[in-house]
């Protein structure tokens, strides 16, 4: 909140510096700066939402994924409640994401439901490159687009010039540069009706697919009009132009004027604003348009007109015309996991295009999030042929990814859904632009298992934190109630995971816990002495003792847990609670190494018995419930330590902030109070040695404690199924602290 107040004061100061009557500014924020920009005009009493005419957010996480403290979550929630004030004030909001290369902020996170424009850098006109989280600030093409949009948002007719006061005029400039620029680098106002010159040359070609060029035409001083006749079938038209610089070039008209033996148009409705600019590997100006004749609502339209001005004729122009029916241009997507009926007969999914064809489409099936596209060209008349594939996600940014296919790079290339499915009945699709000089074999199939897993990890990684804590709490409940049947707990956990679509997270979390456990065991065995040496050297430097005295003091502190707890807790009012929590984790690790050294022989014997298969099969059902106390103690402490490590993750940001500001202030005053209370409880319980699981001698008490931990584990698991999981993640440390408190009270009053 301090940053928000600071920005609001800066806004007031900037406005006060103007001698003229300036009452609004433009805010541009990067990453969390975009959130601060919105918060500074709606969450502070000194300014209101009308003070900002335009807000541009660069790689801003409008949708939070991982929030580990209550203050941060509360800020997001309060901002979300007041976002309507920005819309009511008429502020134009633009959210720009980096695209696939930004691994910190995903494309789904930059979607702002209140923004007027949501766009990715790799689909912006003249940019067409994905940027990472930092390079979005200095990408020249993107910076130029932002600057041009701001210049075009200025009302130059007003003295002094100001940003347009109406949102409609601002949005014309912003959408032109960020979304669908149709001609030059400056905003151009299109006239709805254009008068033609019937005396000029009119050319009508009745072919469905053809290419028009001016290669052999002499120099001209008058425009040329290409006429495309509309008929009932086909009902789709794609026009792809190269080096056509005319600003007003596409029209719909009624051919009513007779000229010679043909009919021409006197005027036409301007359709140029429906065109868009595509990237070109040869750096040529490329414009394209897709027209559905049923969507043209003008009355009595008979022709589509392409006007080529004399200035454009000075360049080598290529115009590709493609008339078709939509259903004939659909390319099937082959699933890599066919149904049983297709196991022996693989369906033909490749599509072959003909010369002159420009446009094809491919519709995603349900649950598809990545496809591999391969375009093989043959029978080419142009050696520099190329094709473009666009990924369209209709519910958000529309175009989210563009891939170019050239002579030397024809795929296969992966195209991943960037923003996730928002509506169950709307699916992504591919829009394919081919070079009419070639025939193509179009092969599109569902992406491989690695690509699909990467998409799931990208979109759902933040759910692993709550899932890991949930599994560890469930593991603790089974360890407390060890020896009894745990089938109901396993069945209920699997059922909840399946019903709330958390099976993948549970499997990955289980794998992470297993790998972490193996690494922890290796660290205890091989790095125990190293950790002890580090602690001794740190203690010697901190209190100016020799290493011998420090070693003796460290051994004495391990025998006096009360003194250790006081020393660690005394760090909280001086530094921060997160530092005390991390120190308690380190001390817990030292305690584990000591337990390992004390019970090394018993641990080795238990491990050898574990691999004695003959003895295992000879054991009776009654003997299977007997456990070695030493081994159980070590296993219990391993699970508790792993829980301690993952619970301490929210302490890391606090410690980093404290270390950064240490030279200015030794005390971290902005630490979250809820986390601070959790750290105090956890540090006290661990340093006092109260974190021990009860034995099976107290069955009733063990069953109650196990049931409580089970319930808490399931509650934490279901946090991942909440509409906004990030708003509940900060409850993890308090929940774990509560569970540890119950265990500690059980130990104290045992």
XYZ file of C-alpha atoms in Angstrom:
750
model
C 0.000 0.000 0.000
C 2.973 2.314 0.521
C 3.802 2.194 -3.188
C 0.188 2.991 -4.052
C 0.150 6.068 -1.817
C 3.513 7.153 -3.218
C 2.236 6.966 -6.811
C -0.884 8.949 -5.902
C 1.312 11.699 -4.425
C 3.434 11.661 -7.597
C 0.295 12.109 -9.700
C -0.704 15.141 -7.650
C 2.788 16.602 -7.944
C 2.907 16.115 -11.716
C -0.467 17.788 -12.203
C 0.594 20.718 -10.033
C 3.621 21.390 -12.270
C 1.438 22.316 -15.248
C 0.608 25.981 -15.594
C -2.344 25.216 -17.847
C -5.476 23.362 -16.873
C -4.315 19.732 -17.087
C -6.482 17.392 -15.060
C -5.503 13.894 -16.260
C -2.399 11.907 -17.121
C -1.314 8.618 -18.702
C -0.140 5.792 -16.438
C 2.160 3.047 -17.741
C 3.048 0.227 -15.358
C 5.232 -2.845 -15.757
C 4.517 -6.083 -13.894
C 3.112 -5.173 -10.460
C 3.376 -1.542 -11.534
C 0.199 -2.076 -13.534
C -1.624 -3.159 -10.372
C -0.186 -0.190 -8.462
C -1.267 2.141 -11.282
C -4.877 1.025 -10.982
C -4.764 1.008 -7.195
C -3.340 4.530 -7.013
C -6.468 6.030 -8.587
C -9.157 3.992 -6.814
C -7.695 3.067 -3.416
C -6.345 6.417 -2.238
C -8.482 9.359 -1.101
C -6.226 11.998 -2.655
C -7.039 11.135 -6.303
C -9.935 9.555 -8.158
C -10.249 7.345 -11.208
C -10.880 10.239 -13.613
C -7.326 11.504 -13.122
C -5.991 8.848 -15.533
C -7.203 8.990 -19.112
C -5.166 5.953 -20.245
C -3.612 3.081 -18.296
C -1.193 0.783 -20.137
C -0.139 -2.328 -18.215
C 2.900 -4.247 -19.475
C 3.158 -7.906 -18.396
C 0.924 -7.223 -15.396
C -0.551 -10.155 -13.417
C -4.154 -8.982 -13.255
C -5.081 -12.500 -12.136
C -2.975 -13.561 -9.167
C -1.695 -17.136 -8.990
C 0.436 -17.382 -5.848
C -0.193 -15.024 -2.915
C 1.601 -16.010 0.263
C 0.608 -13.228 2.654
C -2.669 -11.740 3.808
C -1.730 -8.131 3.018
C -1.116 -8.912 -0.635
C -4.308 -10.949 -0.974
C -6.332 -8.235 0.733
C -4.911 -5.656 -1.703
C -5.968 -7.733 -4.708
C -9.439 -8.313 -3.277
C -10.034 -4.642 -2.493
C -8.782 -3.613 -5.931
C -11.038 -6.148 -7.628
C -14.065 -4.712 -5.830
C -13.295 -1.176 -7.016
C -12.285 -1.818 -10.622
C -15.731 -0.726 -11.768
C -14.797 2.825 -10.774
C -12.169 2.854 -13.527
C -14.758 1.903 -16.138
C -17.271 4.399 -14.782
C -14.672 7.172 -15.022
C -14.140 6.428 -18.728
C -10.474 5.484 -18.354
C -9.083 3.496 -21.286
C -7.197 0.419 -20.077
C -4.782 -1.585 -22.237
C -3.108 -4.792 -21.046
C -0.102 -6.038 -23.047
C 1.488 -9.423 -22.367
C 4.804 -10.839 -23.447
C 3.403 -14.068 -24.851
C 5.004 -17.529 -24.678
C 8.486 -16.257 -23.774
C 7.318 -14.623 -20.551
C 7.680 -17.470 -18.067
C 6.934 -15.285 -15.026
C 3.561 -13.882 -16.085
C 1.537 -16.181 -18.307
C -0.763 -14.956 -21.042
C -3.796 -15.950 -18.978
C -2.689 -13.679 -16.139
C -2.510 -10.551 -18.292
C -6.188 -10.866 -19.190
C -7.912 -7.959 -17.476
C -11.718 -8.290 -17.498
C -12.061 -4.513 -17.201
C -9.515 -3.687 -19.917
C -10.620 -2.329 -23.259
C -7.781 -4.128 -25.061
C -5.973 -7.332 -24.089
C -3.153 -8.176 -26.478
C 0.115 -10.110 -26.659
C 3.288 -8.606 -28.065
C 3.762 -11.457 -30.541
C 0.461 -10.587 -32.249
C 0.739 -6.784 -32.262
C 1.183 -5.211 -35.709
C 4.840 -4.453 -36.477
C 6.005 -6.358 -33.368
C 5.100 -10.025 -33.907
C 7.735 -11.160 -31.423
C 7.222 -12.648 -28.004
C 9.067 -10.809 -25.232
C 10.192 -12.030 -21.854
C 9.238 -10.309 -18.632
C 11.973 -7.672 -18.819
C 12.564 -7.171 -22.540
C 8.974 -5.996 -22.951
C 10.255 -2.696 -21.541
C 12.895 -2.093 -24.204
C 11.589 -3.977 -27.236
C 11.924 -1.245 -29.873
C 8.979 -2.325 -32.013
C 6.677 -2.470 -29.001
C 7.898 0.846 -27.603
C 7.269 2.514 -30.959
C 3.740 1.104 -31.085
C 3.015 2.450 -27.598
C 4.447 5.868 -28.459
C 2.507 6.103 -31.733
C -0.722 5.131 -30.008
C -0.226 7.873 -27.415
C 0.550 10.482 -30.074
C -2.575 9.523 -31.997
C -4.587 9.793 -28.773
C -3.807 13.508 -28.551
C -6.342 16.035 -29.756
C -4.093 18.397 -31.720
C -6.943 20.747 -32.607
C -7.249 21.778 -28.984
C -4.975 24.469 -27.538
C -2.974 23.311 -25.710
C -3.104 19.766 -27.145
C -4.546 17.188 -24.751
C -5.501 13.547 -24.691
C -8.967 13.083 -26.167
C -11.592 13.503 -23.474
C -13.920 10.817 -24.857
C -13.079 7.138 -24.562
C -14.347 6.424 -28.088
C -11.755 8.673 -29.722
C -8.957 7.299 -27.551
C -9.943 3.735 -28.343
C -9.766 4.409 -32.077
C -6.072 5.207 -31.730
C -5.281 2.476 -29.212
C -7.076 -0.325 -31.043
C -5.542 0.775 -34.346
C -1.973 0.333 -33.090
C -2.422 -2.556 -30.670
C -5.060 -4.671 -32.301
C -5.938 -4.225 -35.971
C -3.786 -1.712 -37.798
C -4.955 -1.683 -41.387
C -2.606 0.702 -43.182
C 0.110 3.222 -42.241
C 1.857 3.935 -38.971
C -0.465 6.830 -38.167
C -4.144 6.589 -37.369
C -6.237 6.996 -40.482
C -9.924 7.869 -40.445
C -11.859 5.885 -43.017
C -14.780 7.358 -44.886
C -17.742 5.047 -44.973
C -18.650 5.846 -48.595
C -16.104 6.450 -51.355
C -16.824 7.808 -54.826
C -15.249 5.927 -57.742
C -14.151 7.034 -61.187
C -16.053 4.860 -63.658
C -13.909 6.079 -66.547
C -10.804 4.351 -65.170
C -9.826 0.769 -65.891
C -12.103 -1.873 -64.371
C -11.014 -5.515 -64.404
C -13.344 -8.379 -63.535
C -12.050 -11.939 -63.239
C -14.700 -14.602 -62.734
C -12.228 -17.259 -61.564
C -12.486 -18.402 -57.975
C -8.744 -18.436 -57.365
C -6.327 -16.169 -59.161
C -3.297 -13.939 -58.686
C -3.109 -10.412 -60.066
C 0.210 -8.579 -60.439
C 1.389 -5.404 -62.127
C 4.623 -6.924 -63.351
C 3.963 -6.280 -67.051
C 1.818 -3.163 -66.716
C 3.130 0.192 -67.953
C 3.344 3.144 -65.611
C -0.079 4.607 -64.923
C -1.463 7.842 -63.534
C -4.966 6.580 -62.779
C -6.197 3.880 -60.382
C -7.175 0.340 -61.335
C -10.317 -1.328 -59.991
C -10.422 -5.108 -59.591
C -13.960 -6.482 -59.412
C -14.903 -9.707 -57.601
C -18.446 -10.825 -58.307
C -20.541 -12.099 -55.416
C -22.710 -15.144 -55.884
C -24.590 -17.529 -53.652
C -21.797 -20.100 -53.549
C -19.045 -19.915 -52.476
C -19.786 -17.540 -49.625
C -16.290 -16.797 -48.248
C -13.624 -14.555 -49.733
C -9.988 -14.129 -48.712
C -7.802 -11.448 -50.255
C -4.082 -11.414 -49.541
C -2.052 -8.454 -50.841
C 1.679 -7.775 -51.007
C 3.094 -4.208 -51.196
C -0.320 -2.592 -51.587
C 0.101 0.796 -49.896
C -3.344 2.228 -50.649
C -5.109 3.281 -47.460
C -8.643 2.970 -48.857
C -8.499 -0.110 -51.037
C -11.400 -2.496 -50.280
C -15.065 -1.750 -50.953
C -18.476 -3.326 -51.454
C -20.677 -1.870 -54.152
C -23.610 -2.334 -56.477
C -22.567 -2.447 -60.140
C -25.319 -0.352 -61.699
C -23.408 1.855 -64.135
C -22.964 0.422 -67.644
C -19.551 0.975 -69.204
C -19.059 -0.672 -72.564
C -20.149 -4.274 -72.241
C -19.797 -4.477 -68.465
C -21.216 -2.895 -65.369
C -19.143 -0.781 -62.967
C -19.769 1.020 -59.675
C -20.131 4.733 -59.068
C -19.462 4.485 -55.327
C -18.922 1.866 -52.646
C -19.019 1.126 -48.938
C -15.551 1.140 -47.424
C -14.470 -2.249 -46.016
C -10.810 -1.358 -45.485
C -11.212 -1.273 -41.708
C -11.880 -5.028 -41.793
C -8.406 -5.758 -43.091
C -5.365 -6.547 -40.986
C -1.608 -6.602 -41.428
C 0.248 -9.917 -41.282
C 3.958 -10.533 -40.685
C 6.049 -11.293 -43.737
C 9.404 -13.141 -43.612
C 10.625 -11.002 -46.532
C 9.655 -7.781 -44.706
C 7.047 -6.735 -47.244
C 3.816 -4.921 -46.477
C 1.209 -7.654 -46.297
C -2.503 -6.993 -45.877
C -5.204 -9.606 -45.700
C -8.943 -9.763 -45.204
C -11.527 -12.523 -44.718
C -15.085 -11.730 -45.749
C -18.192 -13.740 -45.048
C -20.776 -12.579 -47.564
C -23.588 -13.258 -45.119
C -22.093 -10.703 -42.716
C -22.133 -7.925 -45.306
C -25.345 -6.122 -44.411
C -25.272 -3.476 -47.115
C -28.234 -3.768 -49.520
C -27.933 -5.100 -53.073
C -24.174 -5.663 -52.990
C -22.989 -7.319 -56.200
C -19.204 -6.893 -56.162
C -16.184 -6.523 -53.919
C -13.842 -3.863 -55.300
C -10.058 -3.613 -54.853
C -8.763 -0.151 -55.706
C -5.078 0.166 -56.633
C -3.822 3.753 -56.659
C -1.030 5.011 -58.950
C 1.322 5.383 -55.965
C 0.904 1.704 -55.152
C 1.488 0.753 -58.779
C 5.047 2.054 -58.506
C 5.845 -1.064 -56.442
C 5.613 -4.688 -57.455
C 2.136 -5.637 -56.220
C 0.699 -9.105 -55.761
C -2.987 -9.638 -55.010
C -4.204 -13.151 -54.227
C -7.951 -13.779 -54.464
C -9.502 -16.930 -53.037
C -13.257 -17.677 -53.179
C -14.360 -20.775 -51.284
C -16.910 -22.466 -49.068
C -15.929 -22.645 -45.419
C -16.575 -26.359 -44.948
C -14.278 -27.282 -47.837
C -11.340 -25.561 -46.142
C -11.470 -27.290 -42.761
C -8.390 -29.315 -41.846
C -8.961 -32.149 -39.348
C -6.722 -32.419 -36.303
C -5.540 -35.931 -35.584
C -5.548 -36.981 -31.968
C -2.438 -38.788 -30.754
C -4.653 -40.964 -28.538
C -7.184 -42.431 -31.000
C -10.297 -44.234 -29.892
C -10.456 -48.006 -29.888
C -12.177 -48.059 -33.250
C -9.211 -46.251 -34.765
C -6.489 -48.407 -33.279
C -6.126 -50.521 -36.404
C -7.466 -48.108 -39.025
C -5.777 -44.732 -38.718
C -8.035 -42.053 -40.254
C -6.628 -39.885 -43.015
C -6.182 -36.445 -41.483
C -3.815 -34.769 -43.923
C -5.225 -32.080 -46.174
C -3.832 -31.249 -49.590
C -4.280 -27.738 -50.951
C -4.338 -26.741 -54.594
C -2.483 -23.981 -56.370
C -4.189 -20.665 -55.748
C -5.669 -21.605 -52.388
C -4.889 -19.061 -49.667
C -7.051 -19.769 -46.633
C -7.609 -22.900 -44.532
C -8.948 -23.425 -41.014
C -8.577 -26.041 -38.290
C -10.894 -26.237 -35.289
C -9.661 -27.559 -31.958
C -11.548 -30.350 -30.325
C -12.453 -30.271 -26.649
C -9.590 -30.626 -24.156
C -6.926 -29.868 -26.780
C -4.379 -27.324 -25.617
C -1.472 -27.860 -28.023
C -1.148 -28.955 -31.643
C 1.778 -29.628 -33.956
C 1.502 -28.056 -37.414
C 3.470 -29.172 -40.453
C 3.191 -27.595 -43.914
C 5.000 -29.355 -46.759
C 5.093 -27.385 -50.003
C 5.445 -28.917 -53.458
C 4.956 -27.872 -57.095
C 5.991 -24.327 -56.201
C 6.328 -21.645 -58.858
C 7.978 -19.226 -56.414
C 11.200 -20.349 -54.677
C 10.633 -17.872 -51.810
C 7.296 -19.248 -50.735
C 6.070 -19.039 -47.155
C 2.930 -19.607 -45.098
C 1.540 -18.247 -41.835
C -0.526 -19.988 -39.144
C -2.431 -17.985 -36.523
C -3.871 -19.370 -33.296
C -7.229 -17.792 -32.455
C -8.758 -17.884 -28.978
C -12.135 -16.169 -29.425
C -12.907 -15.570 -25.730
C -10.020 -13.224 -24.910
C -7.128 -11.903 -26.950
C -8.376 -13.526 -30.191
C -4.988 -14.002 -31.931
C -2.471 -15.314 -29.403
C 0.280 -16.877 -31.504
C 1.656 -16.601 -35.042
C 4.048 -19.056 -36.696
C 5.777 -18.617 -40.065
C 6.648 -21.547 -42.330
C 9.335 -21.017 -44.960
C 11.321 -23.072 -47.453
C 13.884 -24.159 -44.872
C 11.524 -24.327 -41.899
C 8.289 -26.157 -42.657
C 7.675 -27.660 -39.225
C 6.347 -29.384 -37.342
C 5.849 -26.463 -34.960
C 3.957 -26.501 -31.696
C 1.162 -24.018 -31.087
C -0.114 -23.877 -27.520
C -3.301 -22.358 -26.206
C -2.145 -19.356 -24.194
C -5.126 -18.245 -22.128
C -7.026 -21.461 -21.353
C -10.636 -22.302 -22.077
C -13.100 -19.711 -20.786
C -16.302 -21.135 -22.212
C -17.189 -24.782 -22.632
C -18.834 -24.303 -26.031
C -16.107 -22.160 -27.628
C -12.830 -23.691 -28.738
C -9.672 -22.310 -30.338
C -8.973 -22.619 -34.025
C -6.141 -22.139 -36.482
C -6.244 -19.715 -39.389
C -3.803 -20.787 -42.093
C -2.562 -18.427 -44.808
C -0.850 -20.301 -47.648
C 1.241 -19.089 -50.538
C -0.910 -19.556 -53.671
C 2.235 -20.272 -55.668
C 2.495 -23.695 -53.993
C 0.459 -26.727 -53.193
C 0.701 -27.871 -49.593
C 0.250 -31.012 -47.571
C -1.238 -29.762 -44.304
C -0.728 -32.086 -41.361
C -2.052 -31.034 -37.950
C -2.099 -33.342 -34.968
C -2.450 -33.025 -31.245
C 0.777 -32.160 -29.455
C 2.942 -34.724 -27.747
C 2.804 -35.685 -24.106
C 5.700 -33.368 -23.206
C 3.983 -30.342 -24.738
C 0.703 -31.185 -23.043
C 2.368 -31.594 -19.662
C 4.169 -28.277 -20.145
C 0.818 -26.566 -20.763
C -0.655 -28.080 -17.620
C 2.372 -27.057 -15.563
C 2.244 -23.536 -17.010
C -1.424 -23.106 -16.163
C -1.668 -24.987 -12.848
C 1.766 -24.925 -11.175
C 0.581 -22.620 -8.396
C -1.794 -25.325 -7.124
C 1.167 -27.520 -6.173
C 1.865 -25.567 -2.988
C -1.512 -26.260 -1.408
C -1.521 -29.828 -2.744
C 1.882 -30.629 -1.229
C 0.851 -29.242 2.170
C -2.387 -31.220 1.952
C -0.591 -34.501 1.236
C 1.893 -33.903 4.056
C -0.941 -33.321 6.528
C -2.585 -36.528 5.337
C 0.722 -38.370 5.697
C 0.978 -37.109 9.273
C -2.529 -38.313 10.018
C -1.647 -41.804 8.791
C 1.571 -41.787 10.826
C -0.327 -40.855 13.983
C -2.910 -43.557 13.375
C -0.240 -45.988 12.211
C -1.193 -49.621 12.226
C -4.853 -49.103 11.420
C -6.424 -49.343 7.988
C -6.015 -46.130 6.035
C -8.124 -47.144 3.048
C -10.944 -44.633 3.746
C -8.477 -41.728 3.819
C -6.915 -42.795 0.524
C -10.282 -43.363 -1.148
C -11.703 -40.014 -0.022
C -8.549 -38.187 -1.119
C -8.644 -39.793 -4.567
C -12.358 -39.056 -4.880
C -11.915 -35.374 -3.994
C -8.961 -35.069 -6.365
C -10.953 -36.594 -9.199
C -14.117 -34.584 -8.606
C -12.297 -31.257 -8.404
C -9.817 -31.947 -11.222
C -6.756 -32.130 -8.979
C -5.462 -35.580 -9.901
C -2.524 -34.253 -11.902
C -1.513 -31.912 -9.090
C -1.699 -34.737 -6.545
C 0.505 -37.011 -8.639
C 3.076 -34.289 -9.238
C 2.992 -33.251 -5.576
C 3.526 -36.861 -4.521
C 6.507 -37.116 -6.870
C 7.964 -33.863 -5.508
C 7.613 -35.089 -1.927
C 9.303 -38.387 -2.812
C 12.206 -36.673 -4.560
C 12.537 -34.177 -1.714
C 12.567 -37.033 0.798
C 15.337 -38.845 -1.062
C 17.352 -35.637 -1.276
C 16.768 -34.955 2.409
C 17.961 -38.415 3.412
C 21.092 -38.001 1.309
C 21.700 -34.580 2.842
C 21.352 -35.946 6.366
C 23.775 -38.757 5.619
C 26.410 -36.868 3.641
C 25.982 -33.196 4.609
C 25.252 -33.438 8.318
C 28.816 -32.596 9.327
C 28.918 -29.744 6.800
C 25.764 -28.203 8.258
C 27.171 -28.565 11.761
C 30.421 -26.885 10.695
C 28.501 -23.997 9.107
C 26.508 -23.491 12.299
C 29.679 -23.511 14.407
C 31.465 -20.991 12.181
C 28.444 -18.696 12.061
C 28.086 -18.825 15.837
C 31.802 -18.146 16.280
C 31.633 -15.067 14.075
C 28.402 -13.825 15.657
C 29.649 -13.899 19.275
C 33.416 -13.578 18.613
C 34.228 -16.982 20.099
C 36.652 -19.576 18.866
C 35.261 -22.511 16.922
C 35.940 -24.821 19.883
C 33.884 -22.710 22.256
C 31.212 -22.280 19.581
C 31.028 -26.040 19.102
C 30.640 -26.513 22.842
C 28.000 -23.772 22.989
C 26.048 -25.282 20.100
C 26.061 -28.657 21.824
C 24.877 -27.041 25.035
C 22.038 -25.235 23.280
C 20.815 -28.522 21.837
C 20.450 -29.762 25.414
C 18.683 -26.574 26.535
C 15.741 -26.097 24.162
C 14.198 -23.385 26.327
C 17.276 -21.162 25.926
C 17.378 -21.911 22.190
C 13.734 -20.926 21.814
C 14.307 -17.631 23.637
C 17.325 -16.787 21.465
C 15.541 -17.529 18.199
C 12.336 -15.755 19.233
C 14.354 -12.718 20.295
C 15.295 -12.228 16.642
C 11.680 -11.500 15.675
C 11.328 -8.008 17.235
C 14.848 -7.110 16.079
C 14.782 -8.448 12.498
C 11.751 -10.302 11.113
C 9.711 -13.403 11.822
C 10.641 -15.011 8.507
C 14.312 -15.080 9.490
C 13.476 -16.803 12.773
C 11.404 -19.362 10.860
C 14.248 -20.175 8.468
C 16.679 -20.480 11.381
C 14.283 -22.902 13.070
C 14.266 -24.985 9.881
C 18.066 -25.105 9.955
C 18.083 -26.085 13.632
C 15.524 -28.786 12.886
C 17.873 -30.136 10.209
C 20.722 -30.234 12.733
C 18.427 -32.133 15.080
C 17.703 -34.660 12.330
C 21.413 -35.228 11.750
C 21.857 -35.838 15.480
C 18.984 -38.351 15.491
C 20.572 -40.100 12.515
C 23.938 -40.339 14.264
C 22.357 -41.707 17.441
C 20.318 -44.358 15.691
C 22.477 -45.212 12.687
C 22.738 -48.877 13.542
C 18.987 -49.281 14.091
C 18.258 -47.452 10.841
C 20.560 -49.728 8.854
C 19.039 -52.841 10.390
C 15.536 -51.612 9.612
C 16.551 -50.943 6.016
C 17.988 -54.433 5.643
C 14.844 -55.984 7.081
C 12.797 -53.991 4.600
C 14.426 -55.888 1.718
C 14.131 -59.317 3.379
C 11.410 -60.663 1.094
C 11.329 -64.171 2.645
C 10.706 -62.781 6.088
C 8.113 -60.385 4.729
C 6.008 -63.185 3.259
C 6.362 -65.309 6.381
C 5.052 -62.582 8.668
C 1.551 -63.131 9.942
C -1.184 -60.547 9.897
C -0.682 -59.787 13.567
C 3.069 -59.279 13.174
C 2.578 -56.875 10.270
C 1.363 -54.202 12.692
C 4.562 -54.202 14.760
C 6.955 -51.337 14.069
C 10.355 -50.410 15.235
C 10.086 -47.321 17.474
C 13.372 -45.881 16.325
C 12.547 -46.162 12.668
C 9.081 -44.716 13.219
C 10.551 -41.779 15.101
C 12.930 -40.982 12.257
C 10.199 -41.351 9.643
C 7.879 -39.095 11.627
C 10.538 -36.417 11.961
C 11.302 -36.638 8.244
C 7.666 -35.914 7.367
C 7.486 -33.138 9.946
C 10.669 -31.552 8.619
C 9.401 -31.673 5.033
C 6.190 -30.012 6.212
C 8.331 -27.427 7.992
C 10.329 -26.696 4.842
C 7.314 -26.179 2.572
C 5.476 -24.154 5.206
C 8.506 -21.858 5.464
C 8.313 -20.909 1.763
C 6.301 -17.715 2.494
C 9.104 -16.652 4.843
C 11.603 -16.409 1.977
C 10.166 -13.195 0.406
C 10.079 -11.530 3.825
C 13.724 -12.397 4.456
C 14.745 -11.120 1.015
C 12.976 -7.801 1.612
C 14.532 -7.564 5.066
C 18.020 -8.256 3.678
C 17.559 -5.673 0.926
C 16.548 -2.966 3.410
C 18.912 -4.040 6.192
C 21.258 -1.092 5.681
C 18.335 1.297 6.203
C 16.348 -0.484 8.894
C 17.180 -3.673 10.792
C 13.506 -4.307 11.528
C 11.053 -5.359 8.830
C 8.017 -3.300 9.766
C 5.851 -4.381 6.820
C 5.711 -8.076 7.683
C 2.275 -9.627 7.491
C 0.785 -9.961 11.028
C -0.897 -13.282 10.263
C 2.361 -14.799 9.049
C 4.232 -13.330 12.008
C 1.933 -15.067 14.478
C 2.329 -18.336 12.577
C 6.123 -18.068 12.657
C 6.091 -17.453 16.413
C 4.033 -20.602 17.013
C 6.089 -22.772 14.667
C 9.451 -21.517 15.940
C 8.419 -22.084 19.557
C 7.179 -25.618 18.939
C 10.219 -26.698 16.924
C 12.928 -25.237 19.162
C 11.242 -26.485 22.341
C 11.108 -30.020 20.961
C 7.337 -30.262 21.215
C 6.881 -31.483 17.646
C 6.522 -35.213 18.212
C 3.835 -37.574 17.053
C 2.099 -39.584 19.801
C 2.612 -43.317 20.045
C -0.063 -45.918 19.435
C -0.475 -46.485 23.170
C -3.082 -43.705 23.250
C -5.437 -44.930 20.553
C -8.402 -42.682 21.280
C -6.278 -39.570 21.400
C -4.388 -40.656 18.298
C -7.611 -41.232 16.387
C -8.930 -37.779 17.290
C -5.662 -36.115 16.319
C -5.515 -38.106 13.092
C -9.076 -37.096 12.208
C -8.278 -33.423 12.779
C -5.215 -33.593 10.530
C -7.227 -35.456 7.886
C -9.882 -32.784 7.897
C -7.291 -30.009 7.637
C -5.564 -31.857 4.791
C -8.788 -32.128 2.807
C -9.613 -28.468 3.452
C -6.210 -27.421 2.124
C -6.645 -29.723 -0.877
C -9.980 -28.133 -1.777
C -8.404 -24.672 -1.700
C -7.039 -25.502 -5.135
C -10.591 -25.957 -6.432
C -11.749 -22.521 -5.247
C -12.601 -19.871 -7.890
C -9.583 -17.800 -6.791
C -7.096 -20.175 -5.112
C -4.569 -17.381 -4.629
C -6.881 -15.655 -2.147
C -6.684 -18.660 0.209
C -3.026 -19.674 -0.016
C -1.939 -17.354 2.778
C -3.999 -19.506 5.173
C -1.461 -22.338 4.820
C 1.008 -21.202 7.552
C -1.790 -20.510 10.088
C -3.384 -23.896 9.344
C -0.069 -25.696 9.785
C 0.628 -23.679 12.931
C -2.759 -24.729 14.301
C -2.083 -28.388 13.504
C 1.363 -28.234 15.111
C -0.130 -26.537 18.170
C -2.566 -29.432 18.606
C 0.299 -31.917 18.278
C 2.422 -29.929 20.751
C -0.398 -29.747 23.305
C -0.827 -33.484 22.944
C 2.891 -33.931 23.731
C 2.859 -31.495 26.659
C -0.164 -33.021 28.384
C 0.649 -36.613 27.498
